[in-house]
Amino acid sequence: RKYVPDDPFDGIHRKRAELPPPKALPWAAVLTDIENIRGRPLSPRDHALALVMLYTGARVGEIVSRAVADLNLETGALSLTRTKGREPRTVHLPSTIWHEMTGYLFWRAKMFPGSQVLFPARHGDTLDERMVGLIFDSYGLQWSPHVLRHTYATELLRRSSNLVWVQKSLGHRSPATTARYLKMFDEDKIKAAELMGQEVLESPR
């Protein structure tokens, strides 16, 4: 560049590599893994924690910082304030797991009577993200806690086909971030092929 009058690189921009889609696991397989979180002194806490993360798509840091008062079991609403974008949001638990959370809260009140933390550590204080990873590892789970967020987003998009729902649920500011979850599954490809075949067969000649 220093030896020629015209910059040969002028107007040329480096192409940014496209990020791979976030890692997600089959929904049924993750549910089976979570159901196998049993048999340890604090397994009711760990089981409930994994369920809440899977069914809300919340980040680990957003969940472990919650107090019991942040969860409204009458509506299934869980208030999140420690978010990545620093904008509070509310996530909702499906009614199908409310009974699980009711049982957990009863157990938690007996085990940690002086703690206000929704998912307390052994001494009633707040878990940190590293501890959650170690807890899941202790059950032999082959995935990290953050995979639950990716699995939730992928499954919600698959069931609803509504990218805006996924964006709002995850708390993404940019739709481009959510668009990374767009992935076509093999069964979706089969449905698409059948739809196209149906259109051809029904079209007038």
mmCIF file with all atom_site columns, C-alpha atoms in Angstrom:
data_model
loop_
_atom_site.group_PDB
_atom_site.id
_atom_site.type_symbol
_atom_site.label_atom_id
_atom_site.label_alt_id
_atom_site.label_comp_id
_atom_site.label_asym_id
_atom_site.label_entity_id
_atom_site.label_seq_id
_atom_site.pdbx_PDB_ins_code
_atom_site.Cartn_x
_atom_site.Cartn_y
_atom_site.Cartn_z
_atom_site.occupancy
_atom_site.B_iso_or_equiv
_atom_site.pdbx_formal_charge
_atom_site.auth_seq_id
_atom_site.auth_comp_id
_atom_site.auth_asym_id
_atom_site.auth_atom_id
_atom_site.pdbx_PDB_model_num
ATOM 1   C CA . ARG A 1 1   ? 0.000   0.000   0.000   1.00 0.00 ? 1   ARG A CA 1
ATOM 2   C CA . LYS A 1 2   ? 2.868   2.393   0.696   1.00 0.00 ? 2   LYS A CA 1
ATOM 3   C CA . TYR A 1 3   ? 4.506   1.937   -2.724  1.00 0.00 ? 3   TYR A CA 1
ATOM 4   C CA . VAL A 1 4   ? 1.632   2.469   -5.173  1.00 0.00 ? 4   VAL A CA 1
ATOM 5   C CA . PRO A 1 5   ? -0.537  5.583   -5.626  1.00 0.00 ? 5   PRO A CA 1
ATOM 6   C CA . ASP A 1 6   ? -3.808  3.659   -5.713  1.00 0.00 ? 6   ASP A CA 1
ATOM 7   C CA . ASP A 1 7   ? -4.787  1.335   -2.891  1.00 0.00 ? 7   ASP A CA 1
ATOM 8   C CA . PRO A 1 8   ? -5.392  -2.100  -4.520  1.00 0.00 ? 8   PRO A CA 1
ATOM 9   C CA . PHE A 1 9   ? -7.514  -3.102  -1.521  1.00 0.00 ? 9   PHE A CA 1
ATOM 10  C CA . ASP A 1 10  ? -9.809  -0.097  -1.688  1.00 0.00 ? 10  ASP A CA 1
ATOM 11  C CA . GLY A 1 11  ? -13.428 -1.243  -1.720  1.00 0.00 ? 11  GLY A CA 1
ATOM 12  C CA . ILE A 1 12  ? -12.591 -4.830  -0.812  1.00 0.00 ? 12  ILE A CA 1
ATOM 13  C CA . HIS A 1 13  ? -14.072 -6.020  2.466   1.00 0.00 ? 13  HIS A CA 1
ATOM 14  C CA . ARG A 1 14  ? -13.243 -9.156  4.359   1.00 0.00 ? 14  ARG A CA 1
ATOM 15  C CA . LYS A 1 15  ? -16.108 -11.631 4.221   1.00 0.00 ? 15  LYS A CA 1
ATOM 16  C CA . ARG A 1 16  ? -17.329 -12.509 7.669   1.00 0.00 ? 16  ARG A CA 1
ATOM 17  C CA . ALA A 1 17  ? -17.638 -16.213 8.344   1.00 0.00 ? 17  ALA A CA 1
ATOM 18  C CA . GLU A 1 18  ? -21.176 -17.373 8.981   1.00 0.00 ? 18  GLU A CA 1
ATOM 19  C CA . LEU A 1 19  ? -21.627 -18.683 12.490  1.00 0.00 ? 19  LEU A CA 1
ATOM 20  C CA . PRO A 1 20  ? -22.865 -22.264 12.791  1.00 0.00 ? 20  PRO A CA 1
ATOM 21  C CA . PRO A 1 21  ? -26.367 -22.728 14.221  1.00 0.00 ? 21  PRO A CA 1
ATOM 22  C CA . PRO A 1 22  ? -26.449 -23.055 18.017  1.00 0.00 ? 22  PRO A CA 1
ATOM 23  C CA . LYS A 1 23  ? -26.133 -26.593 19.264  1.00 0.00 ? 23  LYS A CA 1
ATOM 24  C CA . ALA A 1 24  ? -29.450 -28.124 20.231  1.00 0.00 ? 24  ALA A CA 1
ATOM 25  C CA . LEU A 1 25  ? -30.451 -31.613 21.282  1.00 0.00 ? 25  LEU A CA 1
ATOM 26  C CA . PRO A 1 26  ? -33.615 -33.625 20.608  1.00 0.00 ? 26  PRO A CA 1
ATOM 27  C CA . TRP A 1 27  ? -36.333 -32.526 23.025  1.00 0.00 ? 27  TRP A CA 1
ATOM 28  C CA . ALA A 1 28  ? -37.309 -36.043 24.110  1.00 0.00 ? 28  ALA A CA 1
ATOM 29  C CA . ALA A 1 29  ? -33.679 -37.011 24.771  1.00 0.00 ? 29  ALA A CA 1
ATOM 30  C CA . VAL A 1 30  ? -33.133 -33.977 27.009  1.00 0.00 ? 30  VAL A CA 1
ATOM 31  C CA . LEU A 1 31  ? -36.334 -34.677 28.936  1.00 0.00 ? 31  LEU A CA 1
ATOM 32  C CA . THR A 1 32  ? -35.153 -38.254 29.522  1.00 0.00 ? 32  THR A CA 1
ATOM 33  C CA . ASP A 1 33  ? -31.804 -36.978 30.820  1.00 0.00 ? 33  ASP A CA 1
ATOM 34  C CA . ILE A 1 34  ? -33.570 -34.582 33.181  1.00 0.00 ? 34  ILE A CA 1
ATOM 35  C CA . GLU A 1 35  ? -35.826 -37.329 34.494  1.00 0.00 ? 35  GLU A CA 1
ATOM 36  C CA . ASN A 1 36  ? -32.677 -39.284 35.362  1.00 0.00 ? 36  ASN A CA 1
ATOM 37  C CA . ILE A 1 37  ? -31.561 -36.536 37.748  1.00 0.00 ? 37  ILE A CA 1
ATOM 38  C CA . ARG A 1 38  ? -32.469 -38.555 40.818  1.00 0.00 ? 38  ARG A CA 1
ATOM 39  C CA . GLY A 1 39  ? -30.983 -40.186 43.887  1.00 0.00 ? 39  GLY A CA 1
ATOM 40  C CA . ARG A 1 40  ? -28.825 -37.441 45.405  1.00 0.00 ? 40  ARG A CA 1
ATOM 41  C CA . PRO A 1 41  ? -29.527 -35.243 48.457  1.00 0.00 ? 41  PRO A CA 1
ATOM 42  C CA . LEU A 1 42  ? -30.122 -32.125 46.340  1.00 0.00 ? 42  LEU A CA 1
ATOM 43  C CA . SER A 1 43  ? -31.510 -33.819 43.241  1.00 0.00 ? 43  SER A CA 1
ATOM 44  C CA . PRO A 1 44  ? -35.008 -32.237 43.670  1.00 0.00 ? 44  PRO A CA 1
ATOM 45  C CA . ARG A 1 45  ? -33.352 -28.846 43.289  1.00 0.00 ? 45  ARG A CA 1
ATOM 46  C CA . ASP A 1 46  ? -31.244 -29.945 40.327  1.00 0.00 ? 46  ASP A CA 1
ATOM 47  C CA . HIS A 1 47  ? -34.209 -31.591 38.607  1.00 0.00 ? 47  HIS A CA 1
ATOM 48  C CA . ALA A 1 48  ? -36.396 -28.486 39.030  1.00 0.00 ? 48  ALA A CA 1
ATOM 49  C CA . LEU A 1 49  ? -33.576 -26.198 37.904  1.00 0.00 ? 49  LEU A CA 1
ATOM 50  C CA . ALA A 1 50  ? -33.054 -28.161 34.697  1.00 0.00 ? 50  ALA A CA 1
ATOM 51  C CA . LEU A 1 51  ? -36.796 -28.215 33.986  1.00 0.00 ? 51  LEU A CA 1
ATOM 52  C CA . VAL A 1 52  ? -37.144 -24.456 34.421  1.00 0.00 ? 52  VAL A CA 1
ATOM 53  C CA . MET A 1 53  ? -34.175 -23.792 32.155  1.00 0.00 ? 53  MET A CA 1
ATOM 54  C CA . LEU A 1 54  ? -35.487 -26.159 29.481  1.00 0.00 ? 54  LEU A CA 1
ATOM 55  C CA . TYR A 1 55  ? -39.061 -24.837 29.501  1.00 0.00 ? 55  TYR A CA 1
ATOM 56  C CA . THR A 1 56  ? -38.168 -21.129 29.591  1.00 0.00 ? 56  THR A CA 1
ATOM 57  C CA . GLY A 1 57  ? -34.945 -20.912 27.585  1.00 0.00 ? 57  GLY A CA 1
ATOM 58  C CA . ALA A 1 58  ? -33.494 -18.615 30.244  1.00 0.00 ? 58  ALA A CA 1
ATOM 59  C CA . ARG A 1 59  ? -29.739 -18.339 30.675  1.00 0.00 ? 59  ARG A CA 1
ATOM 60  C CA . VAL A 1 60  ? -28.057 -19.944 33.674  1.00 0.00 ? 60  VAL A CA 1
ATOM 61  C CA . GLY A 1 61  ? -27.186 -16.580 35.203  1.00 0.00 ? 61  GLY A CA 1
ATOM 62  C CA . GLU A 1 62  ? -30.759 -15.382 34.823  1.00 0.00 ? 62  GLU A CA 1
ATOM 63  C CA . ILE A 1 63  ? -32.159 -18.379 36.685  1.00 0.00 ? 63  ILE A CA 1
ATOM 64  C CA . VAL A 1 64  ? -29.723 -18.841 39.576  1.00 0.00 ? 64  VAL A CA 1
ATOM 65  C CA . SER A 1 65  ? -30.149 -15.206 40.662  1.00 0.00 ? 65  SER A CA 1
ATOM 66  C CA . ARG A 1 66  ? -33.916 -15.545 41.167  1.00 0.00 ? 66  ARG A CA 1
ATOM 67  C CA . ALA A 1 67  ? -35.691 -15.418 44.502  1.00 0.00 ? 67  ALA A CA 1
ATOM 68  C CA . VAL A 1 68  ? -38.719 -17.511 45.441  1.00 0.00 ? 68  VAL A CA 1
ATOM 69  C CA . ALA A 1 69  ? -40.830 -14.347 45.261  1.00 0.00 ? 69  ALA A CA 1
ATOM 70  C CA . ASP A 1 70  ? -39.957 -13.983 41.556  1.00 0.00 ? 70  ASP A CA 1
ATOM 71  C CA . LEU A 1 71  ? -41.983 -17.094 40.700  1.00 0.00 ? 71  LEU A CA 1
ATOM 72  C CA . ASN A 1 72  ? -45.769 -16.859 40.560  1.00 0.00 ? 72  ASN A CA 1
ATOM 73  C CA . LEU A 1 73  ? -47.100 -20.400 40.410  1.00 0.00 ? 73  LEU A CA 1
ATOM 74  C CA . GLU A 1 74  ? -50.683 -19.216 39.928  1.00 0.00 ? 74  GLU A CA 1
ATOM 75  C CA . THR A 1 75  ? -49.752 -17.875 36.504  1.00 0.00 ? 75  THR A CA 1
ATOM 76  C CA . GLY A 1 76  ? -46.443 -19.687 35.873  1.00 0.00 ? 76  GLY A CA 1
ATOM 77  C CA . ALA A 1 77  ? -44.663 -16.332 35.472  1.00 0.00 ? 77  ALA A CA 1
ATOM 78  C CA . LEU A 1 78  ? -41.006 -15.993 36.427  1.00 0.00 ? 78  LEU A CA 1
ATOM 79  C CA . SER A 1 79  ? -39.511 -12.508 36.519  1.00 0.00 ? 79  SER A CA 1
ATOM 80  C CA . LEU A 1 80  ? -35.949 -12.126 35.244  1.00 0.00 ? 80  LEU A CA 1
ATOM 81  C CA . THR A 1 81  ? -33.922 -9.023  36.002  1.00 0.00 ? 81  THR A CA 1
ATOM 82  C CA . ARG A 1 82  ? -30.293 -10.091 35.671  1.00 0.00 ? 82  ARG A CA 1
ATOM 83  C CA . THR A 1 83  ? -30.457 -10.382 31.887  1.00 0.00 ? 83  THR A CA 1
ATOM 84  C CA . LYS A 1 84  ? -27.707 -10.109 29.305  1.00 0.00 ? 84  LYS A CA 1
ATOM 85  C CA . GLY A 1 85  ? -29.373 -7.125  27.646  1.00 0.00 ? 85  GLY A CA 1
ATOM 86  C CA . ARG A 1 86  ? -30.084 -5.541  31.062  1.00 0.00 ? 86  ARG A CA 1
ATOM 87  C CA . GLU A 1 87  ? -33.758 -5.353  30.208  1.00 0.00 ? 87  GLU A CA 1
ATOM 88  C CA . PRO A 1 88  ? -36.057 -7.182  32.651  1.00 0.00 ? 88  PRO A CA 1
ATOM 89  C CA . ARG A 1 89  ? -38.409 -9.699  31.108  1.00 0.00 ? 89  ARG A CA 1
ATOM 90  C CA . THR A 1 90  ? -40.886 -12.322 32.202  1.00 0.00 ? 90  THR A CA 1
ATOM 91  C CA . VAL A 1 91  ? -40.880 -15.948 31.110  1.00 0.00 ? 91  VAL A CA 1
ATOM 92  C CA . HIS A 1 92  ? -43.713 -18.408 31.658  1.00 0.00 ? 92  HIS A CA 1
ATOM 93  C CA . LEU A 1 93  ? -43.666 -22.027 32.745  1.00 0.00 ? 93  LEU A CA 1
ATOM 94  C CA . PRO A 1 94  ? -46.216 -24.300 31.062  1.00 0.00 ? 94  PRO A CA 1
ATOM 95  C CA . SER A 1 95  ? -49.011 -25.541 33.309  1.00 0.00 ? 95  SER A CA 1
ATOM 96  C CA . THR A 1 96  ? -47.844 -29.125 32.726  1.00 0.00 ? 96  THR A CA 1
ATOM 97  C CA . ILE A 1 97  ? -44.899 -28.648 35.105  1.00 0.00 ? 97  ILE A CA 1
ATOM 98  C CA . TRP A 1 98  ? -46.559 -26.467 37.742  1.00 0.00 ? 98  TRP A CA 1
ATOM 99  C CA . HIS A 1 99  ? -47.158 -29.519 39.934  1.00 0.00 ? 99  HIS A CA 1
ATOM 100 C CA . GLU A 1 100 ? -43.445 -30.364 39.681  1.00 0.00 ? 100 GLU A CA 1
ATOM 101 C CA . MET A 1 101 ? -42.556 -26.869 40.872  1.00 0.00 ? 101 MET A CA 1
ATOM 102 C CA . THR A 1 102 ? -45.128 -27.006 43.671  1.00 0.00 ? 102 THR A CA 1
ATOM 103 C CA . GLY A 1 103 ? -43.529 -30.191 44.980  1.00 0.00 ? 103 GLY A CA 1
ATOM 104 C CA . TYR A 1 104 ? -40.075 -28.662 44.644  1.00 0.00 ? 104 TYR A CA 1
ATOM 105 C CA . LEU A 1 105 ? -41.023 -25.481 46.531  1.00 0.00 ? 105 LEU A CA 1
ATOM 106 C CA . PHE A 1 106 ? -42.452 -27.575 49.384  1.00 0.00 ? 106 PHE A CA 1
ATOM 107 C CA . TRP A 1 107 ? -39.178 -29.551 49.568  1.00 0.00 ? 107 TRP A CA 1
ATOM 108 C CA . ARG A 1 108 ? -37.063 -26.378 49.277  1.00 0.00 ? 108 ARG A CA 1
ATOM 109 C CA . ALA A 1 109 ? -38.906 -24.662 52.137  1.00 0.00 ? 109 ALA A CA 1
ATOM 110 C CA . LYS A 1 110 ? -38.072 -27.611 54.438  1.00 0.00 ? 110 LYS A CA 1
ATOM 111 C CA . MET A 1 111 ? -34.442 -27.920 53.284  1.00 0.00 ? 111 MET A CA 1
ATOM 112 C CA . PHE A 1 112 ? -33.576 -24.206 53.193  1.00 0.00 ? 112 PHE A CA 1
ATOM 113 C CA . PRO A 1 113 ? -35.951 -22.461 55.622  1.00 0.00 ? 113 PRO A CA 1
ATOM 114 C CA . GLY A 1 114 ? -33.829 -19.328 55.922  1.00 0.00 ? 114 GLY A CA 1
ATOM 115 C CA . SER A 1 115 ? -33.060 -18.839 52.224  1.00 0.00 ? 115 SER A CA 1
ATOM 116 C CA . GLN A 1 116 ? -34.976 -16.660 49.790  1.00 0.00 ? 116 GLN A CA 1
ATOM 117 C CA . VAL A 1 117 ? -33.110 -18.033 46.745  1.00 0.00 ? 117 VAL A CA 1
ATOM 118 C CA . LEU A 1 118 ? -35.244 -20.040 44.323  1.00 0.00 ? 118 LEU A CA 1
ATOM 119 C CA . PHE A 1 119 ? -32.463 -22.556 43.640  1.00 0.00 ? 119 PHE A CA 1
ATOM 120 C CA . PRO A 1 120 ? -30.103 -22.248 46.628  1.00 0.00 ? 120 PRO A CA 1
ATOM 121 C CA . ALA A 1 121 ? -26.640 -23.668 46.988  1.00 0.00 ? 121 ALA A CA 1
ATOM 122 C CA . ARG A 1 122 ? -25.865 -26.146 49.767  1.00 0.00 ? 122 ARG A CA 1
ATOM 123 C CA . HIS A 1 123 ? -25.709 -23.434 52.449  1.00 0.00 ? 123 HIS A CA 1
ATOM 124 C CA . GLY A 1 124 ? -28.674 -21.449 51.166  1.00 0.00 ? 124 GLY A CA 1
ATOM 125 C CA . ASP A 1 125 ? -26.671 -18.907 49.192  1.00 0.00 ? 125 ASP A CA 1
ATOM 126 C CA . THR A 1 126 ? -26.778 -18.306 45.440  1.00 0.00 ? 126 THR A CA 1
ATOM 127 C CA . LEU A 1 127 ? -25.407 -20.794 42.940  1.00 0.00 ? 127 LEU A CA 1
ATOM 128 C CA . ASP A 1 128 ? -22.995 -19.532 40.332  1.00 0.00 ? 128 ASP A CA 1
ATOM 129 C CA . GLU A 1 129 ? -22.878 -20.588 36.684  1.00 0.00 ? 129 GLU A CA 1
ATOM 130 C CA . ARG A 1 130 ? -19.743 -22.708 37.095  1.00 0.00 ? 130 ARG A CA 1
ATOM 131 C CA . MET A 1 131 ? -21.352 -24.628 39.945  1.00 0.00 ? 131 MET A CA 1
ATOM 132 C CA . VAL A 1 132 ? -24.403 -25.417 37.794  1.00 0.00 ? 132 VAL A CA 1
ATOM 133 C CA . GLY A 1 133 ? -22.131 -26.911 35.132  1.00 0.00 ? 133 GLY A CA 1
ATOM 134 C CA . LEU A 1 134 ? -20.378 -29.046 37.743  1.00 0.00 ? 134 LEU A CA 1
ATOM 135 C CA . ILE A 1 135 ? -23.711 -30.180 39.181  1.00 0.00 ? 135 ILE A CA 1
ATOM 136 C CA . PHE A 1 136 ? -24.936 -31.348 35.788  1.00 0.00 ? 136 PHE A CA 1
ATOM 137 C CA . ASP A 1 137 ? -21.616 -33.074 35.165  1.00 0.00 ? 137 ASP A CA 1
ATOM 138 C CA . SER A 1 138 ? -22.011 -34.992 38.423  1.00 0.00 ? 138 SER A CA 1
ATOM 139 C CA . TYR A 1 139 ? -25.124 -36.679 36.992  1.00 0.00 ? 139 TYR A CA 1
ATOM 140 C CA . GLY A 1 140 ? -23.209 -37.799 33.927  1.00 0.00 ? 140 GLY A CA 1
ATOM 141 C CA . LEU A 1 141 ? -25.044 -35.446 31.583  1.00 0.00 ? 141 LEU A CA 1
ATOM 142 C CA . GLN A 1 142 ? -23.254 -35.058 28.271  1.00 0.00 ? 142 GLN A CA 1
ATOM 143 C CA . TRP A 1 143 ? -24.339 -31.463 27.644  1.00 0.00 ? 143 TRP A CA 1
ATOM 144 C CA . SER A 1 144 ? -23.726 -28.065 29.181  1.00 0.00 ? 144 SER A CA 1
ATOM 145 C CA . PRO A 1 145 ? -26.500 -26.051 30.877  1.00 0.00 ? 145 PRO A CA 1
ATOM 146 C CA . HIS A 1 146 ? -26.576 -23.546 28.002  1.00 0.00 ? 146 HIS A CA 1
ATOM 147 C CA . VAL A 1 147 ? -27.616 -26.314 25.608  1.00 0.00 ? 147 VAL A CA 1
ATOM 148 C CA . LEU A 1 148 ? -31.019 -26.219 27.323  1.00 0.00 ? 148 LEU A CA 1
ATOM 149 C CA . ARG A 1 149 ? -31.516 -22.684 26.022  1.00 0.00 ? 149 ARG A CA 1
ATOM 150 C CA . HIS A 1 150 ? -30.626 -23.721 22.470  1.00 0.00 ? 150 HIS A CA 1
ATOM 151 C CA . THR A 1 151 ? -32.884 -26.768 22.691  1.00 0.00 ? 151 THR A CA 1
ATOM 152 C CA . TYR A 1 152 ? -35.804 -24.656 23.914  1.00 0.00 ? 152 TYR A CA 1
ATOM 153 C CA . ALA A 1 153 ? -35.377 -22.106 21.129  1.00 0.00 ? 153 ALA A CA 1
ATOM 154 C CA . THR A 1 154 ? -35.055 -24.714 18.408  1.00 0.00 ? 154 THR A CA 1
ATOM 155 C CA . GLU A 1 155 ? -38.075 -26.675 19.634  1.00 0.00 ? 155 GLU A CA 1
ATOM 156 C CA . LEU A 1 156 ? -40.243 -23.559 20.031  1.00 0.00 ? 156 LEU A CA 1
ATOM 157 C CA . LEU A 1 157 ? -39.378 -22.452 16.522  1.00 0.00 ? 157 LEU A CA 1
ATOM 158 C CA . ARG A 1 158 ? -40.089 -25.910 15.221  1.00 0.00 ? 158 ARG A CA 1
ATOM 159 C CA . ARG A 1 159 ? -43.513 -26.107 16.886  1.00 0.00 ? 159 ARG A CA 1
ATOM 160 C CA . SER A 1 160 ? -44.651 -22.541 16.286  1.00 0.00 ? 160 SER A CA 1
ATOM 161 C CA . SER A 1 161 ? -42.774 -21.442 13.136  1.00 0.00 ? 161 SER A CA 1
ATOM 162 C CA . ASN A 1 162 ? -42.866 -17.996 14.758  1.00 0.00 ? 162 ASN A CA 1
ATOM 163 C CA . LEU A 1 163 ? -39.471 -16.311 14.895  1.00 0.00 ? 163 LEU A CA 1
ATOM 164 C CA . VAL A 1 164 ? -40.870 -13.334 16.827  1.00 0.00 ? 164 VAL A CA 1
ATOM 165 C CA . TRP A 1 165 ? -42.068 -15.619 19.630  1.00 0.00 ? 165 TRP A CA 1
ATOM 166 C CA . VAL A 1 166 ? -38.590 -17.096 19.930  1.00 0.00 ? 166 VAL A CA 1
ATOM 167 C CA . GLN A 1 167 ? -36.960 -13.665 19.867  1.00 0.00 ? 167 GLN A CA 1
ATOM 168 C CA . LYS A 1 168 ? -39.178 -12.316 22.647  1.00 0.00 ? 168 LYS A CA 1
ATOM 169 C CA . SER A 1 169 ? -38.869 -15.475 24.733  1.00 0.00 ? 169 SER A CA 1
ATOM 170 C CA . LEU A 1 170 ? -35.073 -15.447 24.587  1.00 0.00 ? 170 LEU A CA 1
ATOM 171 C CA . GLY A 1 171 ? -34.775 -11.697 25.077  1.00 0.00 ? 171 GLY A CA 1
ATOM 172 C CA . HIS A 1 172 ? -32.830 -11.119 21.864  1.00 0.00 ? 172 HIS A CA 1
ATOM 173 C CA . ARG A 1 173 ? -32.576 -7.504  20.772  1.00 0.00 ? 173 ARG A CA 1
ATOM 174 C CA . SER A 1 174 ? -31.842 -8.345  17.152  1.00 0.00 ? 174 SER A CA 1
ATOM 175 C CA . PRO A 1 175 ? -33.888 -10.724 14.981  1.00 0.00 ? 175 PRO A CA 1
ATOM 176 C CA . ALA A 1 176 ? -30.604 -11.646 13.282  1.00 0.00 ? 176 ALA A CA 1
ATOM 177 C CA . THR A 1 177 ? -29.464 -13.338 16.495  1.00 0.00 ? 177 THR A CA 1
ATOM 178 C CA . THR A 1 178 ? -32.641 -15.394 16.650  1.00 0.00 ? 178 THR A CA 1
ATOM 179 C CA . ALA A 1 179 ? -32.400 -16.260 12.957  1.00 0.00 ? 179 ALA A CA 1
ATOM 180 C CA . ARG A 1 180 ? -29.392 -18.436 13.759  1.00 0.00 ? 180 ARG A CA 1
ATOM 181 C CA . TYR A 1 181 ? -31.867 -20.989 15.102  1.00 0.00 ? 181 TYR A CA 1
ATOM 182 C CA . LEU A 1 182 ? -33.481 -21.384 11.691  1.00 0.00 ? 182 LEU A CA 1
ATOM 183 C CA . LYS A 1 183 ? -32.779 -24.958 10.806  1.00 0.00 ? 183 LYS A CA 1
ATOM 184 C CA . MET A 1 184 ? -34.660 -27.331 8.590   1.00 0.00 ? 184 MET A CA 1
ATOM 185 C CA . PHE A 1 185 ? -35.106 -30.797 10.023  1.00 0.00 ? 185 PHE A CA 1
ATOM 186 C CA . ASP A 1 186 ? -35.290 -33.938 7.906   1.00 0.00 ? 186 ASP A CA 1
ATOM 187 C CA . GLU A 1 187 ? -38.987 -34.443 8.679   1.00 0.00 ? 187 GLU A CA 1
ATOM 188 C CA . ASP A 1 188 ? -39.643 -30.831 7.691   1.00 0.00 ? 188 ASP A CA 1
ATOM 189 C CA . LYS A 1 189 ? -37.915 -31.477 4.379   1.00 0.00 ? 189 LYS A CA 1
ATOM 190 C CA . ILE A 1 190 ? -40.149 -34.496 3.831   1.00 0.00 ? 190 ILE A CA 1
ATOM 191 C CA . LYS A 1 191 ? -43.252 -32.389 4.576   1.00 0.00 ? 191 LYS A CA 1
ATOM 192 C CA . ALA A 1 192 ? -42.017 -29.719 2.178   1.00 0.00 ? 192 ALA A CA 1
ATOM 193 C CA . ALA A 1 193 ? -41.499 -32.315 -0.542  1.00 0.00 ? 193 ALA A CA 1
ATOM 194 C CA . GLU A 1 194 ? -45.004 -33.701 0.010   1.00 0.00 ? 194 GLU A CA 1
ATOM 195 C CA . LEU A 1 195 ? -46.511 -30.225 -0.125  1.00 0.00 ? 195 LEU A CA 1
ATOM 196 C CA . MET A 1 196 ? -44.748 -29.475 -3.377  1.00 0.00 ? 196 MET A CA 1
ATOM 197 C CA . GLY A 1 197 ? -45.868 -32.806 -4.821  1.00 0.00 ? 197 GLY A CA 1
ATOM 198 C CA . GLN A 1 198 ? -49.436 -32.110 -3.769  1.00 0.00 ? 198 GLN A CA 1
ATOM 199 C CA . GLU A 1 199 ? -49.337 -28.702 -5.444  1.00 0.00 ? 199 GLU A CA 1
ATOM 200 C CA . VAL A 1 200 ? -48.158 -30.241 -8.715  1.00 0.00 ? 200 VAL A CA 1
ATOM 201 C CA . LEU A 1 201 ? -50.793 -32.956 -8.630  1.00 0.00 ? 201 LEU A CA 1
ATOM 202 C CA . GLU A 1 202 ? -53.622 -30.553 -7.908  1.00 0.00 ? 202 GLU A CA 1
ATOM 203 C CA . SER A 1 203 ? -52.588 -27.868 -10.386 1.00 0.00 ? 203 SER A CA 1
ATOM 204 C CA . PRO A 1 204 ? -54.638 -27.786 -13.629 1.00 0.00 ? 204 PRO A CA 1
ATOM 205 C CA . ARG A 1 205 ? -52.931 -29.039 -16.780 1.00 0.00 ? 205 ARG A CA 1
#
